Amino acid sequence: MEPVTLTTERLVLRPFAPSDAPAVHAACQDPDIPRWTPVPSPYSFQDAEIFVGTRCPESWRQDTEYSFAVCSRQDGALIGAMSLVRLAQLRAPGHQAELGYWTAKERRGRGYTAEAARTVARWAFHDLGVERLEWLAEAGNEGSRAVARKVGFHMEGTLRAKLVRTGTRRDMWIGSLLPSDLPDSTGPSGTAGTTGAPGVPGGTGSGATPYLPYTG
């Protein structure tokens, strides 16, 4: 997969570059980020260099993870990270992926993360053929859940003992987003949008898997 850049009214979502290492390192000094995400703790400058210079470009090339630097269109400052992960499921019959994100502390509370998440979700549905997008977070991560709900994710429950963290099993929350959960069917700026097809969950084209919801 060649890295892509997406834009919104306020944001540019672009591939990470080596020059982002200082901003990533600074953001990940906030203890809430290593507390709720799998980034190393403590987070060193070398960790940031490896993330932006090695892990991100290799993950795009290998189709294992698509990570975007979420940046302000106004001043170019790094706001956070937005990633599509578990992409092995995308090529399986389920056509699924998972959305993950973190936001720099000083940029929270302004709707940036939800704006970026909607954009990546539309791109995933329309350009990648994702038919079910999942969100998972350790139970108790209220900030992440609030963003997911704002985007339109349906909360589906608690996965008991799903996460192993620091030698302890912990519960996780799970939510899902289908193409039909987003308010419009146009692709994000910078991509070729497609319209929904009848008989599929919001539709990503004529080849999408039909959806038969349980009504009992």
PDB file of C-alpha atoms in Angstrom:
ATOM      1  CA  MET A   1       0.000   0.000   0.000  1.00  0.00           C
ATOM      2  CA  GLU A   2       1.352   3.407  -0.937  1.00  0.00           C
ATOM      3  CA  PRO A   3       0.859   5.871   1.946  1.00  0.00           C
ATOM      4  CA  VAL A   4      -1.933   8.365   1.369  1.00  0.00           C
ATOM      5  CA  THR A   5      -2.803  11.801   2.727  1.00  0.00           C
ATOM      6  CA  LEU A   6      -6.347  12.734   3.746  1.00  0.00           C
ATOM      7  CA  THR A   7      -7.689  16.193   4.550  1.00  0.00           C
ATOM      8  CA  THR A   8     -10.613  17.665   6.455  1.00  0.00           C
ATOM      9  CA  GLU A   9     -11.687  21.223   7.124  1.00  0.00           C
ATOM     10  CA  ARG A  10      -9.206  21.552   9.993  1.00  0.00           C
ATOM     11  CA  LEU A  11      -6.803  18.652   9.605  1.00  0.00           C
ATOM     12  CA  VAL A  12      -4.223  16.981   7.418  1.00  0.00           C
ATOM     13  CA  LEU A  13      -3.762  13.247   7.973  1.00  0.00           C
ATOM     14  CA  ARG A  14      -0.437  12.284   6.443  1.00  0.00           C
ATOM     15  CA  PRO A  15       2.179   9.558   6.824  1.00  0.00           C
ATOM     16  CA  PHE A  16       4.588  10.053   9.717  1.00  0.00           C
ATOM     17  CA  ALA A  17       8.039  11.378   8.801  1.00  0.00           C
ATOM     18  CA  PRO A  18      11.371  11.238  10.677  1.00  0.00           C
ATOM     19  CA  SER A  19      10.976  14.956  11.449  1.00  0.00           C
ATOM     20  CA  ASP A  20       7.934  14.101  13.622  1.00  0.00           C
ATOM     21  CA  ALA A  21      10.074  12.338  16.235  1.00  0.00           C
ATOM     22  CA  PRO A  22      10.395  15.347  18.603  1.00  0.00           C
ATOM     23  CA  ALA A  23       6.638  16.017  18.595  1.00  0.00           C
ATOM     24  CA  VAL A  24       5.766  12.331  19.067  1.00  0.00           C
ATOM     25  CA  HIS A  25       8.259  12.048  21.910  1.00  0.00           C
ATOM     26  CA  ALA A  26       6.877  15.164  23.611  1.00  0.00           C
ATOM     27  CA  ALA A  27       3.267  13.979  23.308  1.00  0.00           C
ATOM     28  CA  CYS A  28       4.027  10.542  24.707  1.00  0.00           C
ATOM     29  CA  GLN A  29       5.471  12.008  27.907  1.00  0.00           C
ATOM     30  CA  ASP A  30       1.863  12.491  29.004  1.00  0.00           C
ATOM     31  CA  PRO A  31       1.279   9.523  31.353  1.00  0.00           C
ATOM     32  CA  ASP A  32      -2.245   8.963  30.009  1.00  0.00           C
ATOM     33  CA  ILE A  33      -0.890   7.800  26.634  1.00  0.00           C
ATOM     34  CA  PRO A  34       1.240   4.887  27.892  1.00  0.00           C
ATOM     35  CA  ARG A  35      -1.430   4.175  30.503  1.00  0.00           C
ATOM     36  CA  TRP A  36      -4.130   3.485  27.941  1.00  0.00           C
ATOM     37  CA  THR A  37      -2.210   2.552  24.775  1.00  0.00           C
ATOM     38  CA  PRO A  38       0.529   0.005  23.994  1.00  0.00           C
ATOM     39  CA  VAL A  39       3.315   2.597  23.573  1.00  0.00           C
ATOM     40  CA  PRO A  40       6.449   1.914  25.649  1.00  0.00           C
ATOM     41  CA  SER A  41       6.717   3.367  29.140  1.00  0.00           C
ATOM     42  CA  PRO A  42       8.871   5.273  29.797  1.00  0.00           C
ATOM     43  CA  TYR A  43       8.812   6.622  26.239  1.00  0.00           C
ATOM     44  CA  SER A  44      12.281   7.542  24.993  1.00  0.00           C
ATOM     45  CA  PHE A  45      13.329   9.687  22.048  1.00  0.00           C
ATOM     46  CA  GLN A  46      14.663   6.515  20.428  1.00  0.00           C
ATOM     47  CA  ASP A  47      11.175   4.996  20.717  1.00  0.00           C
ATOM     48  CA  ALA A  48       9.805   7.972  18.794  1.00  0.00           C
ATOM     49  CA  GLU A  49      12.517   7.704  16.136  1.00  0.00           C
ATOM     50  CA  ILE A  50      11.810   4.009  15.629  1.00  0.00           C
ATOM     51  CA  PHE A  51       8.064   4.640  15.417  1.00  0.00           C
ATOM     52  CA  VAL A  52       8.201   7.394  12.785  1.00  0.00           C
ATOM     53  CA  GLY A  53      11.294   6.245  10.911  1.00  0.00           C
ATOM     54  CA  THR A  54      10.937   2.468  10.864  1.00  0.00           C
ATOM     55  CA  ARG A  55       7.671   1.059  12.163  1.00  0.00           C
ATOM     56  CA  CYS A  56       5.267   3.371  10.327  1.00  0.00           C
ATOM     57  CA  PRO A  57       6.808   3.172   6.836  1.00  0.00           C
ATOM     58  CA  GLU A  58       7.404  -0.575   7.119  1.00  0.00           C
ATOM     59  CA  SER A  59       3.814  -1.137   8.260  1.00  0.00           C
ATOM     60  CA  TRP A  60       2.499   0.695   5.193  1.00  0.00           C
ATOM     61  CA  ARG A  61       4.761  -1.350   2.899  1.00  0.00           C
ATOM     62  CA  GLN A  62       3.792  -4.637   4.553  1.00  0.00           C
ATOM     63  CA  ASP A  63       0.064  -3.791   4.862  1.00  0.00           C
ATOM     64  CA  THR A  64       0.076  -4.562   8.575  1.00  0.00           C
ATOM     65  CA  GLU A  65      -0.874  -1.123   9.929  1.00  0.00           C
ATOM     66  CA  TYR A  66      -1.749   2.222   8.353  1.00  0.00           C
ATOM     67  CA  SER A  67      -0.770   5.074  10.678  1.00  0.00           C
ATOM     68  CA  PHE A  68      -1.468   8.754  10.092  1.00  0.00           C
ATOM     69  CA  ALA A  69       0.026  11.809  11.740  1.00  0.00           C
ATOM     70  CA  VAL A  70      -2.980  13.988  12.556  1.00  0.00           C
ATOM     71  CA  CYS A  71      -1.852  17.579  11.989  1.00  0.00           C
ATOM     72  CA  SER A  72      -3.420  21.025  12.098  1.00  0.00           C
ATOM     73  CA  ARG A  73      -4.025  22.599   8.695  1.00  0.00           C
ATOM     74  CA  GLN A  74      -3.508  25.985  10.314  1.00  0.00           C
ATOM     75  CA  ASP A  75       0.011  25.573  11.668  1.00  0.00           C
ATOM     76  CA  GLY A  76       1.081  22.012  10.813  1.00  0.00           C
ATOM     77  CA  ALA A  77       1.430  21.049  14.484  1.00  0.00           C
ATOM     78  CA  LEU A  78       1.059  17.387  15.424  1.00  0.00           C
ATOM     79  CA  ILE A  79      -2.274  16.737  17.131  1.00  0.00           C
ATOM     80  CA  GLY A  80      -2.089  12.967  17.484  1.00  0.00           C
ATOM     81  CA  ALA A  81      -1.950   9.625  15.737  1.00  0.00           C
ATOM     82  CA  MET A  82      -4.694   7.627  14.020  1.00  0.00           C
ATOM     83  CA  SER A  83      -4.122   4.037  12.897  1.00  0.00           C
ATOM     84  CA  LEU A  84      -5.887   1.182  11.194  1.00  0.00           C
ATOM     85  CA  VAL A  85      -4.598  -2.039  12.752  1.00  0.00           C
ATOM     86  CA  ARG A  86      -5.268  -5.806  12.618  1.00  0.00           C
ATOM     87  CA  LEU A  87      -5.235  -5.542   8.830  1.00  0.00           C
ATOM     88  CA  ALA A  88      -4.827  -9.294   8.372  1.00  0.00           C
ATOM     89  CA  GLN A  89      -8.594  -9.422   8.944  1.00  0.00           C
ATOM     90  CA  LEU A  90      -9.136  -7.056   6.035  1.00  0.00           C
ATOM     91  CA  ARG A  91      -7.990  -9.684   3.559  1.00  0.00           C
ATOM     92  CA  ALA A  92     -10.009 -12.424   5.283  1.00  0.00           C
ATOM     93  CA  PRO A  93     -13.689 -13.039   4.494  1.00  0.00           C
ATOM     94  CA  GLY A  94     -14.714 -10.812   7.382  1.00  0.00           C
ATOM     95  CA  HIS A  95     -13.206  -7.646   5.792  1.00  0.00           C
ATOM     96  CA  GLN A  96     -12.607  -6.067   9.189  1.00  0.00           C
ATOM     97  CA  ALA A  97     -10.055  -3.734  10.757  1.00  0.00           C
ATOM     98  CA  GLU A  98      -9.578  -1.915  14.053  1.00  0.00           C
ATOM     99  CA  LEU A  99      -9.199   1.819  14.650  1.00  0.00           C
ATOM    100  CA  GLY A 100      -6.776   3.116  17.286  1.00  0.00           C
ATOM    101  CA  TYR A 101      -5.699   6.623  18.244  1.00  0.00           C
ATOM    102  CA  TRP A 102      -4.024   8.922  20.727  1.00  0.00           C
ATOM    103  CA  THR A 103      -4.158  12.704  21.063  1.00  0.00           C
ATOM    104  CA  ALA A 104      -1.635  15.149  22.499  1.00  0.00           C
ATOM    105  CA  LYS A 105      -2.861  16.439  25.854  1.00  0.00           C
ATOM    106  CA  GLU A 106      -2.972  20.110  24.879  1.00  0.00           C
ATOM    107  CA  ARG A 107      -5.103  19.340  21.792  1.00  0.00           C
ATOM    108  CA  ARG A 108      -7.872  17.364  23.501  1.00  0.00           C
ATOM    109  CA  GLY A 109     -11.429  18.547  23.871  1.00  0.00           C
ATOM    110  CA  ARG A 110     -11.676  20.263  20.483  1.00  0.00           C
ATOM    111  CA  GLY A 111     -13.173  17.456  18.388  1.00  0.00           C
ATOM    112  CA  TYR A 112     -10.009  16.829  16.376  1.00  0.00           C
ATOM    113  CA  THR A 113      -9.796  13.116  17.106  1.00  0.00           C
ATOM    114  CA  ALA A 114     -13.402  12.395  16.165  1.00  0.00           C
ATOM    115  CA  GLU A 115     -12.969  14.428  12.975  1.00  0.00           C
ATOM    116  CA  ALA A 116      -9.891  12.427  12.043  1.00  0.00           C
ATOM    117  CA  ALA A 117     -11.527   9.128  12.966  1.00  0.00           C
ATOM    118  CA  ARG A 118     -14.540   9.763  10.727  1.00  0.00           C
ATOM    119  CA  THR A 119     -12.230  10.583   7.840  1.00  0.00           C
ATOM    120  CA  VAL A 120     -10.143   7.437   8.247  1.00  0.00           C
ATOM    121  CA  ALA A 121     -13.297   5.343   8.672  1.00  0.00           C
ATOM    122  CA  ARG A 122     -14.761   6.652   5.408  1.00  0.00           C
ATOM    123  CA  TRP A 123     -11.479   5.969   3.634  1.00  0.00           C
ATOM    124  CA  ALA A 124     -11.395   2.452   5.085  1.00  0.00           C
ATOM    125  CA  PHE A 125     -14.968   1.730   3.986  1.00  0.00           C
ATOM    126  CA  HIS A 126     -14.760   3.241   0.507  1.00  0.00           C
ATOM    127  CA  ASP A 127     -11.181   2.659  -0.576  1.00  0.00           C
ATOM    128  CA  LEU A 128     -10.109  -0.431   1.358  1.00  0.00           C
ATOM    129  CA  GLY A 129     -13.349  -2.410   1.410  1.00  0.00           C
ATOM    130  CA  VAL A 130     -13.643  -2.581   5.207  1.00  0.00           C
ATOM    131  CA  GLU A 131     -17.142  -3.782   6.103  1.00  0.00           C
ATOM    132  CA  ARG A 132     -16.857  -3.704   9.903  1.00  0.00           C
ATOM    133  CA  LEU A 133     -14.556  -1.362  11.807  1.00  0.00           C
ATOM    134  CA  GLU A 134     -13.881  -2.179  15.446  1.00  0.00           C
ATOM    135  CA  TRP A 135     -12.773  -0.038  18.376  1.00  0.00           C
ATOM    136  CA  LEU A 136     -11.279  -1.623  21.484  1.00  0.00           C
ATOM    137  CA  ALA A 137      -9.994   0.008  24.653  1.00  0.00           C
ATOM    138  CA  GLU A 138      -9.181  -1.098  28.150  1.00  0.00           C
ATOM    139  CA  ALA A 139     -12.311  -0.815  30.286  1.00  0.00           C
ATOM    140  CA  GLY A 140     -12.188   2.515  32.068  1.00  0.00           C
ATOM    141  CA  ASN A 141     -10.771   4.539  29.162  1.00  0.00           C
ATOM    142  CA  GLU A 142     -13.640   7.003  29.167  1.00  0.00           C
ATOM    143  CA  GLY A 143     -11.913   9.514  26.891  1.00  0.00           C
ATOM    144  CA  SER A 144     -11.409   7.020  24.090  1.00  0.00           C
ATOM    145  CA  ARG A 145     -14.953   5.734  24.458  1.00  0.00           C
ATOM    146  CA  ALA A 146     -16.364   9.268  24.278  1.00  0.00           C
ATOM    147  CA  VAL A 147     -14.562   9.817  20.965  1.00  0.00           C
ATOM    148  CA  ALA A 148     -15.763   6.485  19.574  1.00  0.00           C
ATOM    149  CA  ARG A 149     -19.354   7.290  20.488  1.00  0.00           C
ATOM    150  CA  LYS A 150     -19.083  10.718  18.888  1.00  0.00           C
ATOM    151  CA  VAL A 151     -17.894   9.100  15.668  1.00  0.00           C
ATOM    152  CA  GLY A 152     -20.874   6.720  15.691  1.00  0.00           C
ATOM    153  CA  PHE A 153     -19.451   3.470  17.045  1.00  0.00           C
ATOM    154  CA  HIS A 154     -22.048   1.216  18.655  1.00  0.00           C
ATOM    155  CA  MET A 155     -20.897  -0.020  22.042  1.00  0.00           C
ATOM    156  CA  GLU A 156     -21.242  -3.804  22.069  1.00  0.00           C
ATOM    157  CA  GLY A 157     -20.100  -4.737  25.544  1.00  0.00           C
ATOM    158  CA  THR A 158     -17.164  -5.852  27.658  1.00  0.00           C
ATOM    159  CA  LEU A 159     -14.638  -8.521  26.692  1.00  0.00           C
ATOM    160  CA  ARG A 160     -13.632 -10.135  29.962  1.00  0.00           C
ATOM    161  CA  ALA A 161      -9.911 -10.704  30.561  1.00  0.00           C
ATOM    162  CA  LYS A 162      -9.168  -9.837  26.910  1.00  0.00           C
ATOM    163  CA  LEU A 163      -6.098  -7.683  27.569  1.00  0.00           C
ATOM    164  CA  VAL A 164      -2.910  -8.790  29.299  1.00  0.00           C
ATOM    165  CA  ARG A 165      -1.097  -5.750  30.662  1.00  0.00           C
ATOM    166  CA  THR A 166       1.845  -5.761  33.083  1.00  0.00           C
ATOM    167  CA  GLY A 167       1.187  -9.382  33.884  1.00  0.00           C
ATOM    168  CA  THR A 168      -2.499  -8.879  34.699  1.00  0.00           C
ATOM    169  CA  ARG A 169      -5.581  -9.750  32.660  1.00  0.00           C
ATOM    170  CA  ARG A 170      -7.926  -6.814  32.198  1.00  0.00           C
ATOM    171  CA  ASP A 171     -11.322  -6.248  30.637  1.00  0.00           C
ATOM    172  CA  MET A 172     -11.775  -4.392  27.366  1.00  0.00           C
ATOM    173  CA  TRP A 173     -14.644  -2.447  25.865  1.00  0.00           C
ATOM    174  CA  ILE A 174     -15.579  -3.113  22.243  1.00  0.00           C
ATOM    175  CA  GLY A 175     -17.569  -1.132  19.713  1.00  0.00           C
ATOM    176  CA  SER A 176     -18.249  -1.400  16.000  1.00  0.00           C
ATOM    177  CA  LEU A 177     -18.891   0.932  13.098  1.00  0.00           C
ATOM    178  CA  LEU A 178     -20.549  -0.117   9.825  1.00  0.00           C
ATOM    179  CA  PRO A 179     -20.645   1.958   6.642  1.00  0.00           C
ATOM    180  CA  SER A 180     -24.332   2.671   7.281  1.00  0.00           C
ATOM    181  CA  ASP A 181     -23.469   4.247  10.651  1.00  0.00           C
ATOM    182  CA  LEU A 182     -21.785   7.231   8.984  1.00  0.00           C
ATOM    183  CA  PRO A 183     -24.056  10.080   7.873  1.00  0.00           C
ATOM    184  CA  ASP A 184     -22.886  10.295   4.256  1.00  0.00           C
ATOM    185  CA  SER A 185     -21.365   8.049   1.630  1.00  0.00           C
ATOM    186  CA  THR A 186     -18.785  10.343   0.077  1.00  0.00           C
ATOM    187  CA  GLY A 187     -15.103   9.518   0.359  1.00  0.00           C
ATOM    188  CA  PRO A 188     -12.732  11.854   2.244  1.00  0.00           C
ATOM    189  CA  SER A 189     -10.805  14.552   0.434  1.00  0.00           C
ATOM    190  CA  GLY A 190      -7.836  13.044  -1.380  1.00  0.00           C
ATOM    191  CA  THR A 191      -9.529   9.729  -2.143  1.00  0.00           C
ATOM    192  CA  ALA A 192     -11.968   8.524  -4.748  1.00  0.00           C
ATOM    193  CA  GLY A 193     -15.295   8.191  -2.946  1.00  0.00           C
ATOM    194  CA  THR A 194     -17.864   5.584  -3.912  1.00  0.00           C
ATOM    195  CA  THR A 195     -21.527   5.316  -3.152  1.00  0.00           C
ATOM    196  CA  GLY A 196     -23.284   2.643  -1.188  1.00  0.00           C
ATOM    197  CA  ALA A 197     -24.843  -0.385  -2.810  1.00  0.00           C
ATOM    198  CA  PRO A 198     -28.308  -1.746  -1.982  1.00  0.00           C
ATOM    199  CA  GLY A 199     -28.501  -4.746   0.320  1.00  0.00           C
ATOM    200  CA  VAL A 200     -25.211  -4.209   2.170  1.00  0.00           C
ATOM    201  CA  PRO A 201     -24.514  -2.453   5.502  1.00  0.00           C
ATOM    202  CA  GLY A 202     -24.114   1.060   4.127  1.00  0.00           C
ATOM    203  CA  GLY A 203     -22.501  -0.299   1.009  1.00  0.00           C
ATOM    204  CA  THR A 204     -18.939  -0.065  -0.244  1.00  0.00           C
ATOM    205  CA  GLY A 205     -19.637  -1.395  -3.706  1.00  0.00           C
ATOM    206  CA  SER A 206     -21.382  -4.235  -5.476  1.00  0.00           C
ATOM    207  CA  GLY A 207     -18.983  -6.834  -4.054  1.00  0.00           C
ATOM    208  CA  ALA A 208     -19.715  -6.070  -0.402  1.00  0.00           C
ATOM    209  CA  THR A 209     -20.935  -8.937   1.752  1.00  0.00           C
ATOM    210  CA  PRO A 210     -24.723  -8.815   2.375  1.00  0.00           C
ATOM    211  CA  TYR A 211     -25.735  -8.169   5.977  1.00  0.00           C
ATOM    212  CA  LEU A 212     -28.566 -10.097   7.667  1.00  0.00           C
ATOM    213  CA  PRO A 213     -29.088  -8.549  11.136  1.00  0.00           C
ATOM    214  CA  TYR A 214     -30.669 -10.652  13.876  1.00  0.00           C
ATOM    215  CA  THR A 215     -34.220  -9.509  14.601  1.00  0.00           C
ATOM    216  CA  GLY A 216     -35.358 -12.179  17.056  1.00  0.00           C
TER     217      GLY A 216
END
